[in-house]
XYZ file of C-alpha atoms in Angstrom:
748
model
C -9.461 28.623 -13.356
C -7.878 27.485 -16.714
C -8.316 27.937 -20.383
C -6.659 24.690 -20.651
C -9.769 22.767 -19.414
C -12.022 24.643 -21.731
C -9.650 23.847 -24.794
C -8.053 20.671 -23.807
C -6.091 18.806 -20.973
C -3.183 15.814 -19.740
C -1.725 12.484 -18.163
C -0.617 9.951 -14.834
C 0.017 7.407 -11.450
C 2.312 5.085 -8.805
C 3.170 2.003 -6.317
C 5.155 0.108 -3.568
C 5.303 -3.132 -1.499
C 7.913 -3.799 0.780
C 7.313 -1.143 3.602
C 8.747 -2.005 6.859
C 6.440 -4.358 8.965
C 6.040 -1.276 11.563
C 4.748 0.815 8.993
C 2.305 -1.172 7.299
C 0.521 -2.326 10.192
C 1.007 0.954 12.334
C 0.230 3.553 9.243
C -1.894 2.323 6.471
C -2.225 5.883 5.340
C 0.953 6.094 3.579
C 0.060 2.775 1.629
C -2.242 2.388 -1.591
C -2.419 -0.988 -3.006
C -3.948 -1.956 -6.528
C -5.378 -5.290 -7.050
C -6.198 -7.582 -10.172
C -9.985 -5.976 -10.145
C -8.418 -3.001 -11.197
C -6.486 -4.314 -14.392
C -9.193 -2.761 -16.802
C -9.203 0.567 -14.904
C -5.813 0.989 -13.827
C -4.855 4.573 -13.972
C -0.834 5.258 -13.706
C 0.764 6.768 -11.263
C 4.489 7.554 -11.223
C 7.591 7.737 -9.370
C 9.961 10.724 -9.320
C 12.281 12.893 -7.392
C 11.577 16.025 -8.739
C 14.471 15.935 -11.668
C 12.955 12.814 -13.509
C 10.424 10.176 -13.168
C 8.787 7.122 -14.707
C 5.162 6.008 -15.193
C 3.891 3.105 -13.213
C 2.161 0.122 -15.014
C 0.594 -3.117 -13.632
C 3.306 -5.639 -14.279
C 5.753 -3.326 -12.626
C 8.251 -4.548 -15.494
C 6.583 -2.761 -18.456
C 8.406 0.100 -20.316
C 6.885 3.427 -19.344
C 7.633 6.629 -20.263
C 9.545 8.979 -18.256
C 10.463 12.826 -18.081
C 13.294 14.922 -16.652
C 12.960 18.469 -15.401
C 12.555 21.306 -17.955
C 13.841 18.788 -20.700
C 11.624 20.326 -23.596
C 10.726 19.819 -27.218
C 11.119 22.786 -29.279
C 9.762 21.441 -32.904
C 8.906 23.728 -35.385
C 5.305 25.361 -35.315
C 4.738 23.329 -32.204
C 4.614 24.705 -28.611
C 7.391 23.525 -26.200
C 6.610 20.310 -24.871
C 8.330 17.882 -22.310
C 10.543 15.272 -24.363
C 10.282 11.621 -23.088
C 13.293 10.275 -21.912
C 14.148 7.049 -23.207
C 12.625 4.500 -20.906
C 14.701 3.278 -18.342
C 12.865 0.963 -16.079
C 11.952 -2.067 -18.277
C 12.938 -5.690 -17.381
C 11.540 -8.620 -19.331
C 11.041 -12.174 -18.388
C 10.663 -15.046 -20.552
C 10.306 -18.588 -18.684
C 9.980 -20.327 -22.127
C 6.376 -20.123 -23.299
C 6.135 -16.070 -23.678
C 7.575 -12.583 -22.575
C 6.063 -11.384 -19.403
C 5.632 -7.740 -20.823
C 3.569 -9.242 -24.007
C 1.457 -11.645 -22.136
C -2.460 -10.603 -21.836
C -3.295 -8.852 -18.337
C -5.789 -11.670 -16.939
C -6.553 -12.667 -13.383
C -5.746 -16.389 -14.213
C -2.431 -15.536 -15.330
C -1.226 -13.036 -13.035
C -2.254 -14.706 -9.686
C -2.281 -13.513 -6.053
C -1.602 -9.948 -7.477
C -0.848 -6.806 -5.408
C 0.788 -3.681 -6.419
C 1.509 -1.057 -3.849
C 2.668 2.180 -3.413
C 4.517 2.848 -0.275
C 4.271 6.430 -0.009
C 6.512 6.710 3.322
C 9.332 5.147 1.360
C 8.420 6.081 -1.932
C 8.632 2.912 -3.253
C 6.609 0.857 -5.744
C 6.188 -2.762 -5.215
C 4.435 -5.515 -7.274
C 4.014 -8.937 -6.639
C 2.512 -12.131 -8.369
C 2.613 -15.376 -9.672
C 2.960 -15.532 -13.621
C 1.358 -18.512 -14.725
C 1.515 -19.461 -18.525
C 2.220 -22.098 -20.878
C 2.128 -24.650 -18.154
C 4.798 -22.857 -16.243
C 4.844 -20.682 -13.266
C 7.133 -18.235 -11.986
C 6.395 -16.190 -8.533
C 7.536 -12.291 -9.317
C 8.397 -9.588 -6.957
C 9.476 -6.151 -8.513
C 10.706 -3.006 -6.542
C 11.280 0.387 -7.931
C 12.298 3.456 -6.603
C 13.881 7.046 -8.195
C 16.370 7.961 -5.295
C 15.488 11.055 -3.174
C 19.100 10.810 -1.905
C 20.896 10.257 -4.795
C 18.979 12.524 -7.365
C 20.530 11.263 -10.808
C 19.808 7.276 -9.675
C 17.075 5.077 -9.901
C 16.801 1.514 -9.543
C 14.464 -1.587 -10.483
C 15.117 -4.957 -8.813
C 13.238 -8.252 -10.411
C 13.256 -11.159 -8.142
C 11.778 -14.465 -9.693
C 11.145 -18.032 -8.341
C 10.773 -20.401 -10.887
C 8.536 -23.144 -10.024
C 10.677 -25.327 -12.595
C 14.191 -26.444 -13.567
C 15.292 -25.011 -16.885
C 16.219 -22.234 -19.262
C 14.968 -18.805 -19.153
C 15.611 -15.474 -20.807
C 15.816 -11.956 -19.409
C 16.035 -8.577 -21.087
C 17.297 -5.302 -19.536
C 16.328 -2.694 -22.471
C 16.470 1.252 -22.744
C 13.590 1.888 -24.760
C 14.113 4.619 -27.273
C 10.774 5.941 -28.069
C 9.882 6.932 -31.689
C 8.494 10.224 -32.249
C 4.634 10.858 -31.565
C 2.499 10.962 -34.355
C 0.577 12.850 -35.597
C 2.102 16.150 -34.373
C -0.048 19.183 -34.642
C 1.626 22.696 -35.570
C -0.228 23.812 -32.140
C 1.999 26.787 -32.024
C -0.357 28.440 -34.571
C -3.471 26.382 -34.986
C -6.766 27.931 -34.053
C -8.924 25.769 -31.785
C -11.438 25.220 -34.884
C -8.430 24.046 -36.724
C -7.166 21.863 -33.720
C -10.451 19.948 -33.294
C -10.586 19.277 -37.247
C -7.264 17.866 -37.226
C -7.565 15.764 -34.448
C -10.940 14.231 -35.911
C -8.954 13.801 -39.364
C -6.603 11.893 -37.506
C -8.998 9.413 -36.139
C -8.954 10.673 -32.471
C -11.000 12.882 -30.516
C -11.049 15.390 -27.262
C -13.625 14.240 -25.474
C -14.073 12.798 -22.066
C -12.949 9.279 -21.869
C -13.332 6.498 -19.638
C -10.912 5.383 -17.344
C -7.821 4.194 -17.926
C -7.861 6.038 -21.327
C -6.299 9.365 -20.755
C -8.244 12.451 -22.309
C -6.504 14.699 -24.945
C -3.511 12.747 -25.404
C -3.762 14.198 -28.691
C -2.801 17.328 -27.898
C -0.927 16.803 -24.512
C 1.436 14.574 -26.422
C 5.387 14.168 -25.546
C 8.044 15.443 -27.507
C 11.161 13.236 -28.469
C 14.901 13.060 -27.554
C 17.023 12.232 -30.728
C 19.453 9.599 -29.920
C 22.939 10.382 -30.916
C 24.949 7.672 -29.978
C 24.596 4.566 -27.729
C 26.576 1.771 -26.651
C 26.932 -1.232 -24.199
C 29.528 -3.962 -22.717
C 28.392 -7.532 -22.296
C 31.436 -8.034 -19.750
C 30.827 -5.029 -17.464
C 27.175 -5.453 -18.201
C 26.448 -1.708 -18.751
C 24.285 0.325 -21.235
C 24.956 3.996 -22.147
C 23.274 6.815 -24.546
C 23.610 10.263 -25.269
C 20.580 12.466 -26.876
C 19.001 15.679 -27.457
C 15.644 16.730 -27.022
C 14.554 18.244 -30.125
C 16.377 21.281 -30.708
C 16.587 21.603 -26.853
C 19.277 20.290 -23.948
C 21.513 17.316 -24.319
C 20.098 14.222 -22.530
C 22.214 11.226 -21.326
C 21.361 8.050 -19.507
C 23.500 4.686 -18.504
C 22.290 1.422 -16.944
C 24.433 -1.054 -14.959
C 23.171 -4.421 -14.607
C 23.350 -6.731 -11.297
C 23.062 -10.587 -11.774
C 22.522 -12.969 -8.685
C 25.415 -14.743 -7.415
C 26.060 -17.987 -8.750
C 23.655 -17.649 -11.627
C 24.124 -19.984 -14.430
C 24.650 -17.837 -17.136
C 24.234 -19.342 -20.810
C 24.668 -16.078 -23.055
C 24.978 -12.470 -23.014
C 24.086 -10.444 -25.837
C 23.948 -6.777 -26.761
C 21.262 -5.524 -29.014
C 21.430 -2.412 -30.541
C 18.293 -1.166 -32.737
C 16.448 2.029 -33.566
C 13.997 1.446 -30.870
C 15.982 -0.440 -28.141
C 19.097 -0.805 -26.371
C 19.344 -4.111 -24.554
C 21.479 -6.484 -22.492
C 19.603 -9.938 -23.460
C 20.871 -12.739 -21.096
C 20.143 -16.801 -21.221
C 20.472 -18.459 -17.925
C 19.564 -21.853 -16.130
C 17.230 -21.550 -12.948
C 16.356 -24.290 -10.536
C 12.844 -24.747 -9.129
C 12.290 -22.988 -5.788
C 15.275 -20.937 -5.942
C 15.041 -17.079 -5.606
C 17.014 -15.006 -8.501
C 17.147 -10.983 -7.926
C 18.188 -8.864 -11.019
C 18.699 -4.910 -10.391
C 18.847 -2.546 -13.087
C 20.785 0.479 -11.466
C 20.026 3.522 -13.755
C 21.795 7.328 -14.203
C 20.136 10.002 -15.832
C 21.002 13.762 -16.473
C 20.766 16.475 -18.867
C 22.580 19.640 -19.489
C 23.001 21.818 -16.812
C 22.600 19.084 -14.340
C 24.954 16.660 -14.461
C 27.553 15.037 -17.054
C 27.319 12.923 -20.241
C 26.673 9.317 -20.870
C 30.276 8.279 -19.644
C 29.468 10.078 -16.425
C 26.207 8.408 -16.123
C 28.069 5.189 -16.489
C 30.313 5.685 -13.727
C 27.304 6.469 -11.557
C 25.495 3.718 -12.546
C 28.431 1.424 -11.883
C 28.946 2.975 -8.389
C 25.275 2.429 -7.410
C 25.778 -1.351 -8.317
C 29.069 -1.278 -6.211
C 27.549 0.030 -3.170
C 24.364 -2.355 -3.634
C 20.574 -2.123 -3.941
C 19.786 -2.389 -0.339
C 22.120 0.671 0.659
C 20.627 2.739 -2.243
C 17.615 2.309 -1.060
C 17.970 2.457 2.471
C 19.323 6.058 1.856
C 16.614 6.750 -0.536
C 14.035 5.806 2.316
C 16.032 8.067 4.973
C 15.651 11.098 2.649
C 11.985 10.241 2.399
C 11.753 9.792 6.009
C 13.104 13.161 6.929
C 10.740 15.118 4.313
C 7.985 13.152 6.248
C 8.892 14.931 9.408
C 6.889 17.777 8.218
C 3.447 16.316 7.625
C -0.473 16.859 8.393
C -1.974 14.620 10.595
C -5.548 14.099 11.015
C -7.658 12.196 13.873
C -11.169 10.873 12.768
C -10.867 10.547 9.262
C -8.853 7.603 7.456
C -9.681 8.368 4.252
C -9.034 12.217 4.188
C -5.673 11.091 6.076
C -4.903 9.174 3.194
C -5.661 11.320 0.455
C -3.714 14.006 2.378
C -0.615 11.813 2.347
C -0.941 11.082 -1.215
C -1.093 14.672 -2.321
C 1.826 15.579 -0.300
C 3.723 12.628 -1.835
C 3.054 13.875 -5.270
C 4.080 17.138 -4.291
C 7.377 16.052 -2.645
C 7.913 13.824 -5.701
C 7.865 16.763 -8.099
C 9.899 19.651 -6.368
C 13.656 20.185 -6.059
C 15.794 22.002 -3.965
C 18.480 24.532 -4.453
C 17.407 25.354 -8.193
C 15.277 27.698 -10.265
C 13.164 25.166 -11.952
C 9.349 25.664 -11.596
C 6.939 22.376 -11.588
C 4.960 22.108 -14.330
C 1.180 22.352 -14.028
C 0.925 18.295 -14.511
C 4.213 17.656 -12.779
C 6.735 15.529 -14.585
C 4.220 14.532 -17.455
C 3.280 15.936 -20.954
C 0.267 17.069 -19.231
C -0.486 20.896 -20.144
C 2.794 20.715 -22.326
C 4.968 20.746 -18.947
C 4.238 24.656 -18.570
C 4.390 26.930 -15.664
C 1.071 28.551 -14.890
C -0.052 30.621 -11.796
C -0.646 27.157 -10.411
C 2.948 27.246 -9.283
C 2.601 30.578 -7.565
C -0.866 30.478 -6.275
C -1.444 26.860 -5.464
C 1.909 24.781 -5.251
C 4.107 27.378 -3.442
C 1.808 28.099 -0.736
C 0.964 24.664 0.031
C 4.713 23.671 0.207
C 5.933 27.163 1.898
C 5.204 26.281 5.615
C 5.876 22.641 5.316
C 9.157 22.516 2.725
C 10.236 26.116 2.399
C 13.278 25.053 0.485
C 11.201 22.797 -2.036
C 8.972 26.231 -2.538
C 11.771 28.318 -3.140
C 12.640 27.203 -6.695
C 9.234 28.684 -7.776
C 10.186 32.086 -6.774
C 13.436 31.771 -8.269
C 12.324 31.007 -11.383
C 10.440 34.068 -11.935
C 13.469 35.840 -10.774
C 15.549 33.864 -13.388
C 12.821 34.716 -15.926
C 12.855 38.524 -15.756
C 14.434 39.235 -19.219
C 11.596 37.191 -21.189
C 8.978 38.850 -19.347
C 10.334 42.319 -20.030
C 10.470 41.570 -23.483
C 6.853 40.155 -23.746
C 5.758 43.441 -22.137
C 7.314 45.470 -24.591
C 5.706 43.129 -27.052
C 2.275 44.171 -25.676
C 3.058 47.937 -25.263
C 3.260 48.099 -21.412
C 6.253 48.247 -18.840
C 7.958 46.333 -16.642
C 7.432 42.684 -16.524
C 4.255 40.714 -18.473
C 4.971 37.220 -17.542
C 3.142 34.434 -19.749
C 0.125 32.523 -19.099
C 2.103 29.367 -19.962
C 6.080 30.127 -19.454
C 8.566 27.548 -20.820
C 10.147 25.901 -17.507
C 13.755 26.086 -19.253
C 13.498 29.349 -20.667
C 10.660 31.295 -19.066
C 9.430 32.459 -22.653
C 5.607 32.239 -23.706
C 4.514 28.963 -25.173
C 0.674 29.479 -24.683
C -1.054 27.347 -27.439
C -2.542 29.476 -30.403
C -5.950 28.200 -29.778
C -5.631 29.672 -26.012
C -4.675 32.860 -27.706
C -7.231 34.505 -25.119
C -5.282 33.782 -22.080
C -2.778 36.834 -23.064
C -5.515 38.697 -21.399
C -5.595 36.770 -17.995
C -3.289 38.900 -16.648
C -3.781 38.396 -12.855
C -0.775 36.088 -13.386
C 1.453 39.186 -12.750
C 0.175 39.854 -9.477
C -0.159 36.166 -8.351
C 3.887 35.887 -8.996
C 4.197 39.108 -6.908
C 2.091 37.939 -4.223
C 3.968 34.660 -3.992
C 7.551 36.686 -3.833
C 6.465 38.502 -0.718
C 5.098 35.449 0.935
C 8.416 33.833 0.506
C 10.077 36.943 2.339
C 7.135 37.035 4.693
C 7.674 33.091 5.822
C 11.641 33.349 5.841
C 12.341 37.065 6.906
C 15.377 36.571 4.556
C 16.214 40.261 3.810
C 19.357 39.477 1.532
C 17.176 37.457 -0.492
C 14.384 40.022 -0.705
C 16.944 42.420 -2.162
C 18.708 40.448 -4.435
C 15.837 38.255 -5.678
C 12.316 39.156 -4.735
C 12.593 42.989 -4.950
C 13.243 42.893 -8.590
C 10.401 40.972 -9.798
C 7.968 42.930 -7.373
C 9.483 46.013 -8.339
C 8.856 45.272 -12.437
C 5.094 43.668 -11.634
C 4.367 46.909 -10.010
C 5.589 48.752 -13.034
C 3.432 46.702 -14.991
C 0.357 47.400 -13.470
C 0.972 50.897 -13.126
C 1.000 51.053 -17.046
C -1.811 48.309 -17.355
C -4.391 50.559 -15.709
C -6.619 52.950 -17.187
C -7.573 56.550 -14.777
C -11.351 57.162 -15.096
C -11.789 60.748 -14.259
C -15.621 60.791 -14.028
C -15.407 58.501 -10.714
C -12.014 59.261 -9.689
C -10.697 55.539 -9.776
C -8.459 53.453 -11.860
C -9.984 50.567 -13.778
C -8.295 47.588 -15.774
C -9.920 46.834 -18.863
C -9.782 43.782 -21.551
C -8.996 41.100 -19.096
C -9.990 37.221 -18.976
C -11.327 35.895 -15.835
C -10.263 33.441 -13.785
C -13.550 32.052 -14.891
C -12.268 31.966 -18.269
C -15.552 31.648 -20.426
C -15.626 35.244 -19.388
C -12.994 36.604 -22.040
C -12.384 40.656 -22.626
C -14.173 42.020 -19.740
C -13.604 45.177 -17.597
C -12.620 45.058 -14.005
C -12.690 41.456 -13.353
C -13.042 41.438 -9.079
C -10.044 39.013 -8.906
C -7.726 40.314 -11.259
C -8.153 44.173 -9.823
C -7.849 42.882 -6.186
C -4.752 40.770 -6.902
C -3.108 43.979 -8.575
C -4.330 46.096 -5.719
C -2.146 43.908 -3.497
C 0.589 43.627 -5.741
C 0.945 47.393 -5.616
C 0.754 47.409 -1.991
C 3.667 44.689 -1.637
C 5.706 46.870 -3.810
C 5.159 49.783 -1.607
C 6.291 47.600 1.417
C 9.230 45.983 -0.360
C 10.863 49.165 -1.162
C 10.685 50.177 2.009
C 12.513 46.971 3.308
C 15.148 47.073 0.868
C 15.865 50.925 0.800
C 14.468 51.749 -2.537
C 12.408 54.421 -3.549
C 8.385 53.164 -4.413
C 6.690 54.842 -7.322
C 4.141 57.456 -5.568
C 1.664 55.978 -8.351
C 1.777 52.636 -7.055
C -0.117 53.660 -3.673
C -2.532 56.318 -5.397
C -3.511 53.531 -7.962
C -3.917 50.582 -5.281
C -5.959 52.892 -3.041
C -8.226 53.924 -5.979
C -8.638 50.755 -7.732
C -12.012 49.834 -8.463
C -13.358 46.334 -7.161
C -17.112 45.764 -8.648
C -19.406 45.474 -5.580
C -23.243 45.354 -5.592
C -24.273 47.973 -2.673
C -27.824 46.534 -2.697
C -26.907 42.582 -2.454
C -23.890 43.563 -0.227
C -21.516 41.463 -2.082
C -18.865 41.540 -4.721
C -19.690 41.329 -8.352
C -17.290 38.918 -10.749
C -16.645 42.134 -12.809
C -18.110 45.104 -13.769
C -21.899 45.235 -13.904
C -21.842 46.256 -17.454
C -20.935 42.538 -18.570
C -23.978 39.967 -18.027
C -23.231 36.948 -15.724
C -25.218 34.588 -17.456
C -22.733 32.024 -19.048
C -22.326 28.269 -18.211
C -18.947 27.881 -16.943
C -17.377 25.213 -14.849
C -17.256 27.553 -11.921
C -20.290 29.376 -12.067
C -18.803 32.249 -10.293
C -14.947 33.264 -9.437
C -16.285 35.100 -6.035
C -15.157 32.254 -3.723
C -11.651 32.934 -5.268
C -11.473 36.387 -3.497
C -11.231 34.367 -0.151
C -8.514 32.082 -1.272
C -5.770 32.480 0.838
C -2.973 34.153 -1.324
C -5.519 36.981 -1.721
C -7.761 36.881 0.949
C -9.407 40.181 0.024
C -10.792 41.804 3.289
C -14.047 42.357 3.616
C -16.815 41.989 6.412
C -18.300 38.858 7.741
C -21.720 39.644 6.168
C -19.996 40.275 2.741
C -17.846 37.170 3.003
C -21.154 35.082 3.614
C -22.935 36.724 0.627
C -20.315 36.330 -1.598
C -20.034 32.793 -0.394
C -23.717 32.103 -1.090
C -24.074 33.749 -4.338
C -21.105 31.338 -5.182
C -23.013 28.158 -4.705
C -26.141 29.316 -5.824
C -24.301 30.114 -9.220
C -22.198 26.415 -9.042
C -25.914 25.140 -9.194
C -27.497 27.353 -11.680
C -24.301 28.191 -13.772
C -21.668 25.722 -13.169
C -20.724 22.800 -15.183
C -18.376 20.000 -14.238
C -16.567 22.333 -11.296
C -13.065 21.797 -11.006
C -11.130 20.564 -8.246
C -9.669 23.881 -7.059
C -13.572 25.043 -6.540
C -14.037 22.397 -3.656
C -10.898 23.592 -1.998
C -11.985 27.248 -2.137
C -15.559 26.145 -1.056
C -13.682 24.244 1.908
C -11.926 27.358 2.801
C -14.838 29.629 2.534
C -16.742 27.554 4.579
C -14.065 27.420 7.436
C -13.513 31.315 7.217
C -17.284 31.364 7.842
C -16.668 29.203 10.997
C -18.756 26.211 9.687
C -16.310 23.412 10.369
C -19.538 20.807 9.355
C -19.751 22.438 5.864
C -16.069 22.764 5.609
C -15.740 18.951 6.205
C -18.432 18.187 3.521
C -16.602 20.068 0.907
C -13.258 18.164 1.791
C -15.335 15.065 1.302
C -16.483 16.416 -2.058
C -12.854 16.374 -2.855
C -12.454 12.753 -2.323
C -15.329 11.825 -4.562
C -14.458 11.281 -8.249
C -11.562 13.350 -8.257
C -8.932 10.598 -6.985
C -8.111 7.904 -9.625
C -7.628 4.166 -8.705
C -5.597 2.695 -7.285
C -3.007 5.432 -6.494
C -5.185 8.529 -5.587
C -3.873 10.292 -8.860
C -5.954 13.457 -8.823
C -7.706 14.623 -12.109
C -8.815 18.177 -12.688
C -12.423 17.344 -12.891
C -14.213 14.325 -12.082
C -15.361 13.983 -15.847
C -12.120 14.794 -17.312
C -9.707 12.275 -16.888
C -6.563 13.764 -18.670
C -4.065 13.237 -16.071
C -2.738 14.288 -12.935
C -2.955 18.042 -11.888
C -0.312 19.187 -9.388
C -2.462 22.001 -8.261
C -5.138 19.856 -7.259
C -3.025 18.094 -4.847
C -1.644 21.571 -3.688
C -5.114 22.878 -3.208
C -5.952 20.288 -1.119
C -3.118 20.717 0.926
C -4.033 24.229 1.348
C -7.538 22.949 2.836
C -5.844 22.277 6.132
C -2.605 24.680 6.164
C -4.560 27.478 5.705
C -8.344 26.652 5.600
C -9.277 24.757 8.664
C -6.334 26.192 10.754
C -7.626 29.778 9.863
C -3.583 30.496 9.553
C -2.206 33.567 7.113
C 1.242 34.552 6.433
C 0.996 38.575 6.696
C 3.422 41.127 8.114
C 2.878 40.610 11.535
C 3.771 36.547 11.204
C 1.868 33.488 10.956
C -1.319 35.032 12.306
C -4.679 33.414 12.996
C -6.733 35.442 10.716
C -9.969 33.776 12.052
C -11.112 30.973 14.651
C -9.735 27.368 13.466
C -12.406 24.577 12.433
C -12.706 21.077 12.807
C -15.321 19.081 10.856
C -17.607 17.464 13.821
C -16.409 13.940 13.727
C -12.656 15.128 13.705
C -10.785 15.142 16.916
C -7.739 17.073 15.736
C -5.756 18.255 13.213
C -2.091 18.771 13.419
C 0.504 20.284 10.974
C 3.854 18.747 12.014
C 7.223 20.466 11.486
C 6.037 24.032 10.161
C 8.817 26.251 9.222
C 8.673 29.818 9.982
C 11.388 32.347 10.102
C 14.033 30.377 10.997
C 11.761 28.110 13.726
C 9.867 25.188 13.784
C 6.602 24.237 15.321
C 4.065 21.758 15.649
C 0.571 23.321 15.305
C -2.368 21.674 16.658
C -6.252 21.817 16.155
C -8.654 20.214 18.956
C -11.682 20.673 20.726
C -11.570 22.192 24.044
C -13.925 21.219 26.654
C -16.684 23.565 25.152
C -16.707 21.691 21.826
C -14.991 24.482 20.013
C -11.821 24.223 18.055
C -8.505 25.801 19.552
C -5.233 26.098 17.939
C -1.896 25.866 19.923
C 1.729 25.930 18.831
C 4.550 24.034 20.330
C 8.004 25.083 19.373
C 10.578 22.321 18.198
């Protein structure tokens, strides 16, 4: 599916402890816990609310990088990449013998350790006894990024010293230095990139956990700090900055001290790498002390400047940690009203919840920002791929349509740069880039991946998503104002991009890159042609809905668009028969993708079976380190064939190696641990919403395209709180008396 895996890759993970007792006891599928056994293999997660984030770390107090939605660095000769916002989550503690965050991670130092990601509450809790230099302190840390108040986050450190004496605490905002070395990725070839990385003492090989792969390429951009300040009386910090040649960024923090704390001194520290309030205080043995850091963050076009953020942080402190946390939890509990519930497999249930958690953590409402391929991280440079339209969008559409909508709105907002790109390539309409900048929509595909300018199926994927949103919502006004302009321009593109073959009286599409990207510059890629055909037919229907006149060529081309087929074998071909199908690729073949829910190319049951069997054969013969999305397609394909047992086996395969401990962070392949890939979570969710259910969104509604399927050991699968055309349903799949899976809908 992605040139980015072939060329290079990404970075990420999360935690929480203090879940309501009833939840912790009653539903462990929402809880993931790390132990000290994982100190050497800790794969970081993150906490986020769709607008900004922070990575997790074992102590719960370390400075980690965070990112803000569509906040990009545009350094000269580089590609646009996410700028790491100043690190806001750090608190450090020194009981007298050494600083907590600088002390070696060891089981004998961090005893009785547990770090928990509570996905129901979206909080990270860490608990341990810090034993060092003949002193011990019980430590508890709780961190969250507010789902209720999107500009706010908070971290609370609670210490219980086992001694009387003086301690130090610091509450910094970490001002990151620029990542080095930076490469001119905007113009370097693949060979030049590899040579430069090697010369810098790095490599692009798969690395053992927890070291991220490809960090030499998917490094963060920088925020240039323009002004900083703080006040030791009001215990506040603030800063204004700007992403390199990008948008303005602001942050502020307000510190809350325990009542009755014996404070000895408070100092403001301002250095090139840190803005901090530093505290000395006396503590008593066995007494609990809670220190809270309230943080506000904003960017140009979303919020105000540093002083506005100071006001937000102080207001949060005035309201109190418990009140802020309660509203955050309530907002998440509301999100979980739409859920996927499995009776019969606890591991799969937990994986589904972690995937939904990551999707919800990275989505917004009421915006036109897409989600980057690797969420709020620097992975794949934060660009919007077809992942947004074909993987993330359908996964959210039925459960959380308001969180799917920004993806289709982004494509409408960025029509102009897509039109300009079409002109550059000598075609009409819109030619959306393979890698779109999430702020501007402009093309920032790395030069080393230049071949993907031919992976033009992205244009059809975008139109399909627009139509799906309309089908799922029935919003005629939205279609006319937003969806139709995108669909019409995409159809115009395809009409100008096809070639007519008079000898066979058919239309063809030449010089494309297959989704199986090792096959570059091939004629008549089946997936591309089928997607273009569907986009053209969508345009005809959309025109009728909005009262526009469809170009007659759209139907003519769609009816005569060639999709390669082997009559003797009664199966589709990956692309034109003139191209040998003999390369070792991560997919082996792309035929399974003809069945994927968004495209769902019509075919007979026998052809579907033959395509599926060929895919399995090629995966064994020509496959290498298969992508997680291939597991999804095989699960969906098996369900379409009525084989619940095989579908369940492919779902199980999706748990092995792809989920990195301790917080179920999905990586693109088992061997490549570059970082979290949002589309992998979305794909897994689609296995249930569209795969096992047999449901499809089409002109007739939410239809049962084929009989539902259940793995043999499962009792039921429930899609809770499904939204469709203004109504809500619980959809349940369970076995009847005859042992066959049946689907029922209950209106809410």
